[in-house]
Amino acid sequence: NAGVTQTPKFQVLKTGQSMTLQCAQDMNHNSMYWYRQDPGMGLRLIYYSASEGTTDKGEVPNGYNVSRLNKREFSLRLESAAPSQTSVYFCASSSLGRPGGAFFGQGTRLTVV
Amino acid sequence: DQQVKQNSPSLSVQEGRISILNCDYTNSMFDYFLWYKKYPAEGPTFLISISSIKDKNEDGRFTVFLNKSAKHLSLHIVPSQPGDSAVYFCAAKDYGGSQGNLIFGKGTKLSVKP
């Protein structure tokens, strides 16, 4: 049982390049999330998908787009990467009625140069 | 303005002693609070939670206390073990929000010395 799987684990981009971070969960959770964590900061919500077919902005959505491809997969796209998007990105999932908040993937460390 | 505050960036404790990590919040609409533990190069893992209708929740060595009037919660680890050394994040959920839609504090790095 893998839980939440993110790919890639590491990525270096040049300013202006685009890329998609992939996330998949095998826990049959309805909701999925993308967070970013910057040094000395807590995690901040970028986008979330409460259920398949829906997406909503979180606290820091600018510069990102998301796609809830199906119940299992939730991708995060950077259309034109900027150095300010250098961060560690975490995907998470949760299910209504189950305790424990969100279950997190291992993270993607992204550097934009 | 930070809605969830962890004012101690770090805490050092001797093995076997109690670790107390503190968290303050400002939003009275928070209805669920969680503590996550994070090791380097890993994602946060859920540790323990408490609903706003309770004032204490216990799970083995971990106990979370909630003081709603003071908008304060704390995590007690007794006894502390070297494997508890990690960054601990306090998080809160807004009433009506989904379970993973959380506001996080900045974290407290706990070091447990043998």
PDB file of C-alpha atoms in Angstrom:
ATOM      1  CA  ASN A   1       0.000   0.000   0.000  1.00  0.00           C
ATOM      2  CA  ALA A   2       1.935   3.021  -1.298  1.00  0.00           C
ATOM      3  CA  GLY A   3      -0.325   5.792   0.066  1.00  0.00           C
ATOM      4  CA  VAL A   4       0.442   9.056  -1.730  1.00  0.00           C
ATOM      5  CA  THR A   5       3.089   8.930  -4.458  1.00  0.00           C
ATOM      6  CA  GLN A   6       4.670  12.017  -5.995  1.00  0.00           C
ATOM      7  CA  THR A   7       6.898  12.270  -9.042  1.00  0.00           C
ATOM      8  CA  PRO A   8       9.522  13.504  -9.551  1.00  0.00           C
ATOM      9  CA  LYS A   9      11.339  13.713  -6.209  1.00  0.00           C
ATOM     10  CA  PHE A  10      13.735  16.412  -7.418  1.00  0.00           C
ATOM     11  CA  GLN A  11      13.642  18.865 -10.319  1.00  0.00           C
ATOM     12  CA  VAL A  12      15.672  21.837 -11.487  1.00  0.00           C
ATOM     13  CA  LEU A  13      14.023  24.237 -13.910  1.00  0.00           C
ATOM     14  CA  LYS A  14      15.163  27.343 -15.682  1.00  0.00           C
ATOM     15  CA  THR A  15      13.079  30.470 -15.287  1.00  0.00           C
ATOM     16  CA  GLY A  16      10.234  30.397 -17.797  1.00  0.00           C
ATOM     17  CA  GLN A  17      10.181  26.635 -18.249  1.00  0.00           C
ATOM     18  CA  SER A  18       7.047  24.666 -17.549  1.00  0.00           C
ATOM     19  CA  MET A  19       6.519  21.366 -15.781  1.00  0.00           C
ATOM     20  CA  THR A  20       3.877  19.194 -14.193  1.00  0.00           C
ATOM     21  CA  LEU A  21       4.159  17.566 -10.787  1.00  0.00           C
ATOM     22  CA  GLN A  22       2.314  14.284 -10.598  1.00  0.00           C
ATOM     23  CA  CYS A  23       0.493  12.842  -7.610  1.00  0.00           C
ATOM     24  CA  ALA A  24      -1.443   9.623  -7.155  1.00  0.00           C
ATOM     25  CA  GLN A  25      -3.107   8.068  -4.108  1.00  0.00           C
ATOM     26  CA  ASP A  26      -4.309   4.504  -3.663  1.00  0.00           C
ATOM     27  CA  MET A  27      -6.415   4.997  -0.524  1.00  0.00           C
ATOM     28  CA  ASN A  28      -9.654   5.751  -2.366  1.00  0.00           C
ATOM     29  CA  HIS A  29      -9.727   9.224  -0.832  1.00  0.00           C
ATOM     30  CA  ASN A  30     -12.130  11.787  -2.199  1.00  0.00           C
ATOM     31  CA  SER A  31     -10.076  14.921  -1.557  1.00  0.00           C
ATOM     32  CA  MET A  32      -6.596  15.833  -2.722  1.00  0.00           C
ATOM     33  CA  TYR A  33      -4.331  18.816  -2.043  1.00  0.00           C
ATOM     34  CA  TRP A  34      -1.160  20.525  -3.119  1.00  0.00           C
ATOM     35  CA  TYR A  35       0.937  22.337  -0.506  1.00  0.00           C
ATOM     36  CA  ARG A  36       4.265  24.105  -0.670  1.00  0.00           C
ATOM     37  CA  GLN A  37       6.779  24.487   2.137  1.00  0.00           C
ATOM     38  CA  ASP A  38       9.403  27.184   2.175  1.00  0.00           C
ATOM     39  CA  PRO A  39      12.349  27.408   4.605  1.00  0.00           C
ATOM     40  CA  GLY A  40      11.235  28.439   8.084  1.00  0.00           C
ATOM     41  CA  MET A  41       7.604  28.329   7.035  1.00  0.00           C
ATOM     42  CA  GLY A  42       4.733  25.997   7.576  1.00  0.00           C
ATOM     43  CA  LEU A  43       2.955  24.347   4.705  1.00  0.00           C
ATOM     44  CA  ARG A  44       0.694  26.569   2.640  1.00  0.00           C
ATOM     45  CA  LEU A  45      -2.168  25.298   0.527  1.00  0.00           C
ATOM     46  CA  ILE A  46      -1.895  25.995  -3.208  1.00  0.00           C
ATOM     47  CA  TYR A  47      -4.951  24.213  -4.616  1.00  0.00           C
ATOM     48  CA  TYR A  48      -7.247  21.459  -3.549  1.00  0.00           C
ATOM     49  CA  SER A  49      -9.849  19.161  -5.024  1.00  0.00           C
ATOM     50  CA  ALA A  50     -12.647  18.265  -2.625  1.00  0.00           C
ATOM     51  CA  SER A  51     -13.912  15.564  -4.962  1.00  0.00           C
ATOM     52  CA  GLU A  52     -13.361  14.277  -8.466  1.00  0.00           C
ATOM     53  CA  GLY A  53     -14.289  16.962 -10.986  1.00  0.00           C
ATOM     54  CA  THR A  54     -13.816  19.928  -8.670  1.00  0.00           C
ATOM     55  CA  THR A  55     -10.841  22.145  -7.883  1.00  0.00           C
ATOM     56  CA  ASP A  56     -10.492  25.241  -5.712  1.00  0.00           C
ATOM     57  CA  LYS A  57      -7.815  27.779  -4.921  1.00  0.00           C
ATOM     58  CA  GLY A  58      -6.009  27.690  -1.641  1.00  0.00           C
ATOM     59  CA  GLU A  59      -3.909  30.340   0.052  1.00  0.00           C
ATOM     60  CA  VAL A  60      -1.176  30.715  -2.610  1.00  0.00           C
ATOM     61  CA  PRO A  61      -2.562  29.727  -6.054  1.00  0.00           C
ATOM     62  CA  ASN A  62      -0.866  32.320  -8.275  1.00  0.00           C
ATOM     63  CA  GLY A  63       1.400  30.828 -10.921  1.00  0.00           C
ATOM     64  CA  TYR A  64      -0.104  27.342 -10.682  1.00  0.00           C
ATOM     65  CA  ASN A  65      -2.798  25.282 -12.315  1.00  0.00           C
ATOM     66  CA  VAL A  66      -4.170  21.901 -11.315  1.00  0.00           C
ATOM     67  CA  SER A  67      -5.983  18.995 -12.894  1.00  0.00           C
ATOM     68  CA  ARG A  68      -7.947  16.303 -11.075  1.00  0.00           C
ATOM     69  CA  LEU A  69      -7.499  13.648 -13.700  1.00  0.00           C
ATOM     70  CA  ASN A  70      -9.547  11.001 -11.883  1.00  0.00           C
ATOM     71  CA  LYS A  71     -10.168   9.980  -8.290  1.00  0.00           C
ATOM     72  CA  ARG A  72      -6.582   8.786  -7.869  1.00  0.00           C
ATOM     73  CA  GLU A  73      -4.571  11.508  -9.590  1.00  0.00           C
ATOM     74  CA  PHE A  74      -4.101  15.229  -8.997  1.00  0.00           C
ATOM     75  CA  SER A  75      -1.435  17.119 -10.939  1.00  0.00           C
ATOM     76  CA  LEU A  76       0.099  20.558 -10.367  1.00  0.00           C
ATOM     77  CA  ARG A  77       1.384  22.556 -13.315  1.00  0.00           C
ATOM     78  CA  LEU A  78       3.782  25.470 -13.400  1.00  0.00           C
ATOM     79  CA  GLU A  79       3.288  27.173 -16.766  1.00  0.00           C
ATOM     80  CA  SER A  80       6.215  29.588 -16.518  1.00  0.00           C
ATOM     81  CA  ALA A  81       8.425  28.828 -13.566  1.00  0.00           C
ATOM     82  CA  ALA A  82       9.846  31.667 -11.465  1.00  0.00           C
ATOM     83  CA  PRO A  83      12.591  31.609  -8.799  1.00  0.00           C
ATOM     84  CA  SER A  84       9.897  32.415  -6.200  1.00  0.00           C
ATOM     85  CA  GLN A  85       8.440  28.980  -6.906  1.00  0.00           C
ATOM     86  CA  THR A  86      11.562  27.279  -5.592  1.00  0.00           C
ATOM     87  CA  SER A  87      10.105  25.177  -2.789  1.00  0.00           C
ATOM     88  CA  VAL A  88       9.250  21.713  -1.593  1.00  0.00           C
ATOM     89  CA  TYR A  89       5.859  20.629  -2.877  1.00  0.00           C
ATOM     90  CA  PHE A  90       3.695  18.140  -1.042  1.00  0.00           C
ATOM     91  CA  CYS A  91       0.646  16.359  -2.343  1.00  0.00           C
ATOM     92  CA  ALA A  92      -1.874  15.045   0.164  1.00  0.00           C
ATOM     93  CA  SER A  93      -5.211  13.276   0.281  1.00  0.00           C
ATOM     94  CA  SER A  94      -7.996  12.875   2.794  1.00  0.00           C
ATOM     95  CA  SER A  95     -11.342  11.208   3.226  1.00  0.00           C
ATOM     96  CA  LEU A  96     -14.387  12.572   5.012  1.00  0.00           C
ATOM     97  CA  GLY A  97     -15.070  10.812   8.255  1.00  0.00           C
ATOM     98  CA  ARG A  98     -11.619   9.350   8.622  1.00  0.00           C
ATOM     99  CA  PRO A  99      -9.551  10.880  11.397  1.00  0.00           C
ATOM    100  CA  GLY A 100      -6.055  12.062  10.772  1.00  0.00           C
ATOM    101  CA  GLY A 101      -6.472  15.025   8.515  1.00  0.00           C
ATOM    102  CA  ALA A 102      -4.449  14.664   5.364  1.00  0.00           C
ATOM    103  CA  PHE A 103      -1.985  11.966   4.345  1.00  0.00           C
ATOM    104  CA  PHE A 104       1.085  13.384   2.649  1.00  0.00           C
ATOM    105  CA  GLY A 105       3.432  12.241  -0.067  1.00  0.00           C
ATOM    106  CA  GLN A 106       7.197  12.391   0.348  1.00  0.00           C
ATOM    107  CA  GLY A 107       7.538  15.722  -1.459  1.00  0.00           C
ATOM    108  CA  THR A 108       9.093  17.154  -4.619  1.00  0.00           C
ATOM    109  CA  ARG A 109      12.039  19.494  -4.179  1.00  0.00           C
ATOM    110  CA  LEU A 110      11.880  22.045  -6.988  1.00  0.00           C
ATOM    111  CA  THR A 111      14.591  24.581  -7.738  1.00  0.00           C
ATOM    112  CA  VAL A 112      14.037  27.320 -10.305  1.00  0.00           C
ATOM    113  CA  VAL A 113      17.235  29.036 -11.474  1.00  0.00           C
TER     114      VAL A 113
ATOM    115  CA  ASP B   1      -1.318  37.626   9.715  1.00  0.00           C
ATOM    116  CA  GLN B   2      -0.564  34.142  10.965  1.00  0.00           C
ATOM    117  CA  GLN B   3      -3.627  32.278  12.153  1.00  0.00           C
ATOM    118  CA  VAL B   4      -1.613  29.430  13.681  1.00  0.00           C
ATOM    119  CA  LYS B   5       1.522  30.325  15.599  1.00  0.00           C
ATOM    120  CA  GLN B   6       4.279  28.164  16.979  1.00  0.00           C
ATOM    121  CA  ASN B   7       6.470  30.658  18.761  1.00  0.00           C
ATOM    122  CA  SER B   8       9.309  28.295  19.641  1.00  0.00           C
ATOM    123  CA  PRO B   9      11.385  27.396  16.565  1.00  0.00           C
ATOM    124  CA  SER B  10      13.276  24.759  18.532  1.00  0.00           C
ATOM    125  CA  LEU B  11      13.180  22.731  21.730  1.00  0.00           C
ATOM    126  CA  SER B  12      15.808  20.493  23.280  1.00  0.00           C
ATOM    127  CA  VAL B  13      14.865  17.830  25.827  1.00  0.00           C
ATOM    128  CA  GLN B  14      16.674  15.020  27.604  1.00  0.00           C
ATOM    129  CA  GLU B  15      15.605  11.455  26.828  1.00  0.00           C
ATOM    130  CA  GLY B  16      12.977  10.228  29.275  1.00  0.00           C
ATOM    131  CA  ARG B  17      11.765  13.710  30.134  1.00  0.00           C
ATOM    132  CA  ILE B  18       8.575  15.422  29.012  1.00  0.00           C
ATOM    133  CA  SER B  19       8.485  17.457  25.790  1.00  0.00           C
ATOM    134  CA  ILE B  20       5.866  20.198  25.619  1.00  0.00           C
ATOM    135  CA  LEU B  21       5.228  21.865  22.277  1.00  0.00           C
ATOM    136  CA  ASN B  22       2.933  24.867  22.155  1.00  0.00           C
ATOM    137  CA  CYS B  23       0.651  26.363  19.556  1.00  0.00           C
ATOM    138  CA  ASP B  24      -1.601  29.428  19.554  1.00  0.00           C
ATOM    139  CA  TYR B  25      -4.338  30.297  17.101  1.00  0.00           C
ATOM    140  CA  THR B  26      -6.434  33.340  16.336  1.00  0.00           C
ATOM    141  CA  ASN B  27      -9.411  32.035  14.352  1.00  0.00           C
ATOM    142  CA  SER B  28     -12.321  31.042  16.590  1.00  0.00           C
ATOM    143  CA  MET B  29     -13.910  29.169  13.666  1.00  0.00           C
ATOM    144  CA  PHE B  30     -11.282  26.433  13.785  1.00  0.00           C
ATOM    145  CA  ASP B  31     -13.029  23.218  14.785  1.00  0.00           C
ATOM    146  CA  TYR B  32     -10.317  20.600  14.509  1.00  0.00           C
ATOM    147  CA  PHE B  33      -6.640  20.688  15.415  1.00  0.00           C
ATOM    148  CA  LEU B  34      -3.852  18.331  14.447  1.00  0.00           C
ATOM    149  CA  TRP B  35      -0.203  17.715  15.111  1.00  0.00           C
ATOM    150  CA  TYR B  36       2.068  16.428  12.386  1.00  0.00           C
ATOM    151  CA  LYS B  37       5.590  15.133  12.694  1.00  0.00           C
ATOM    152  CA  LYS B  38       8.115  15.605   9.917  1.00  0.00           C
ATOM    153  CA  TYR B  39      11.505  14.024   9.377  1.00  0.00           C
ATOM    154  CA  PRO B  40      13.972  15.543   6.887  1.00  0.00           C
ATOM    155  CA  ALA B  41      13.283  14.644   3.251  1.00  0.00           C
ATOM    156  CA  GLU B  42       9.923  13.067   4.144  1.00  0.00           C
ATOM    157  CA  GLY B  43       6.352  14.261   4.068  1.00  0.00           C
ATOM    158  CA  PRO B  44       4.541  15.193   7.292  1.00  0.00           C
ATOM    159  CA  THR B  45       2.875  12.302   9.081  1.00  0.00           C
ATOM    160  CA  PHE B  46      -0.202  12.619  11.221  1.00  0.00           C
ATOM    161  CA  LEU B  47       0.443  12.270  14.944  1.00  0.00           C
ATOM    162  CA  ILE B  48      -2.655  13.169  16.933  1.00  0.00           C
ATOM    163  CA  SER B  49      -5.713  15.388  16.668  1.00  0.00           C
ATOM    164  CA  ILE B  50      -8.403  16.961  18.801  1.00  0.00           C
ATOM    165  CA  SER B  51     -11.851  18.258  18.096  1.00  0.00           C
ATOM    166  CA  SER B  52     -12.794  21.698  19.404  1.00  0.00           C
ATOM    167  CA  ILE B  53     -15.487  20.098  21.579  1.00  0.00           C
ATOM    168  CA  LYS B  54     -12.842  18.291  23.640  1.00  0.00           C
ATOM    169  CA  ASP B  55     -10.059  19.540  25.865  1.00  0.00           C
ATOM    170  CA  LYS B  56      -7.790  16.507  25.867  1.00  0.00           C
ATOM    171  CA  ASN B  57      -6.910  13.591  23.631  1.00  0.00           C
ATOM    172  CA  GLU B  58      -4.388  10.924  24.471  1.00  0.00           C
ATOM    173  CA  ASP B  59      -2.650   8.331  22.308  1.00  0.00           C
ATOM    174  CA  GLY B  60       0.104   6.382  23.985  1.00  0.00           C
ATOM    175  CA  ARG B  61       2.963   8.727  24.826  1.00  0.00           C
ATOM    176  CA  PHE B  62       1.283  11.655  23.080  1.00  0.00           C
ATOM    177  CA  THR B  63      -1.366  13.905  24.602  1.00  0.00           C
ATOM    178  CA  VAL B  64      -2.857  17.027  23.104  1.00  0.00           C
ATOM    179  CA  PHE B  65      -4.523  19.640  25.302  1.00  0.00           C
ATOM    180  CA  LEU B  66      -6.855  22.311  23.994  1.00  0.00           C
ATOM    181  CA  ASN B  67      -7.706  25.515  25.863  1.00  0.00           C
ATOM    182  CA  LYS B  68     -10.354  27.220  23.742  1.00  0.00           C
ATOM    183  CA  SER B  69     -10.693  30.278  25.912  1.00  0.00           C
ATOM    184  CA  ALA B  70      -6.969  30.952  25.538  1.00  0.00           C
ATOM    185  CA  LYS B  71      -6.901  29.752  21.907  1.00  0.00           C
ATOM    186  CA  HIS B  72      -3.999  27.562  22.840  1.00  0.00           C
ATOM    187  CA  LEU B  73      -3.081  23.942  22.363  1.00  0.00           C
ATOM    188  CA  SER B  74      -0.117  21.913  23.433  1.00  0.00           C
ATOM    189  CA  LEU B  75       1.397  18.541  22.636  1.00  0.00           C
ATOM    190  CA  HIS B  76       2.944  16.559  25.467  1.00  0.00           C
ATOM    191  CA  ILE B  77       5.311  13.687  24.761  1.00  0.00           C
ATOM    192  CA  VAL B  78       6.081  11.486  27.754  1.00  0.00           C
ATOM    193  CA  PRO B  79       8.621   9.993  27.950  1.00  0.00           C
ATOM    194  CA  SER B  80      10.584  11.592  25.138  1.00  0.00           C
ATOM    195  CA  GLN B  81      12.734   9.315  22.995  1.00  0.00           C
ATOM    196  CA  PRO B  82      15.575  10.108  20.564  1.00  0.00           C
ATOM    197  CA  GLY B  83      13.361   8.890  17.706  1.00  0.00           C
ATOM    198  CA  ASP B  84      10.961  11.718  18.505  1.00  0.00           C
ATOM    199  CA  SER B  85      13.530  14.200  17.195  1.00  0.00           C
ATOM    200  CA  ALA B  86      11.763  15.862  14.264  1.00  0.00           C
ATOM    201  CA  VAL B  87       9.911  19.012  13.284  1.00  0.00           C
ATOM    202  CA  TYR B  88       6.407  19.183  14.730  1.00  0.00           C
ATOM    203  CA  PHE B  89       3.712  21.172  12.977  1.00  0.00           C
ATOM    204  CA  CYS B  90       0.506  22.329  14.562  1.00  0.00           C
ATOM    205  CA  ALA B  91      -2.375  22.620  12.089  1.00  0.00           C
ATOM    206  CA  ALA B  92      -5.993  23.708  12.235  1.00  0.00           C
ATOM    207  CA  LYS B  93      -9.096  23.168  10.129  1.00  0.00           C
ATOM    208  CA  ASP B  94     -11.761  25.765   9.594  1.00  0.00           C
ATOM    209  CA  TYR B  95     -15.370  24.842  10.354  1.00  0.00           C
ATOM    210  CA  GLY B  96     -16.916  23.368   7.209  1.00  0.00           C
ATOM    211  CA  GLY B  97     -13.592  22.913   5.484  1.00  0.00           C
ATOM    212  CA  SER B  98     -12.419  19.567   4.182  1.00  0.00           C
ATOM    213  CA  GLN B  99     -10.145  17.497   6.387  1.00  0.00           C
ATOM    214  CA  GLY B 100      -6.996  18.239   4.489  1.00  0.00           C
ATOM    215  CA  ASN B 101      -7.605  21.950   4.015  1.00  0.00           C
ATOM    216  CA  LEU B 102      -5.376  23.010   6.863  1.00  0.00           C
ATOM    217  CA  ILE B 103      -3.618  26.077   8.196  1.00  0.00           C
ATOM    218  CA  PHE B 104      -0.169  25.192   9.469  1.00  0.00           C
ATOM    219  CA  GLY B 105       2.139  26.793  11.973  1.00  0.00           C
ATOM    220  CA  LYS B 106       5.813  27.252  11.125  1.00  0.00           C
ATOM    221  CA  GLY B 107       6.884  24.228  13.119  1.00  0.00           C
ATOM    222  CA  THR B 108       9.016  23.479  16.176  1.00  0.00           C
ATOM    223  CA  LYS B 109      12.176  21.414  15.818  1.00  0.00           C
ATOM    224  CA  LEU B 110      12.403  18.975  18.718  1.00  0.00           C
ATOM    225  CA  SER B 111      15.751  17.467  19.632  1.00  0.00           C
ATOM    226  CA  VAL B 112      15.742  14.651  22.169  1.00  0.00           C
ATOM    227  CA  LYS B 113      19.216  14.012  23.531  1.00  0.00           C
ATOM    228  CA  PRO B 114      20.220  10.551  24.765  1.00  0.00           C
TER     229      PRO B 114
END
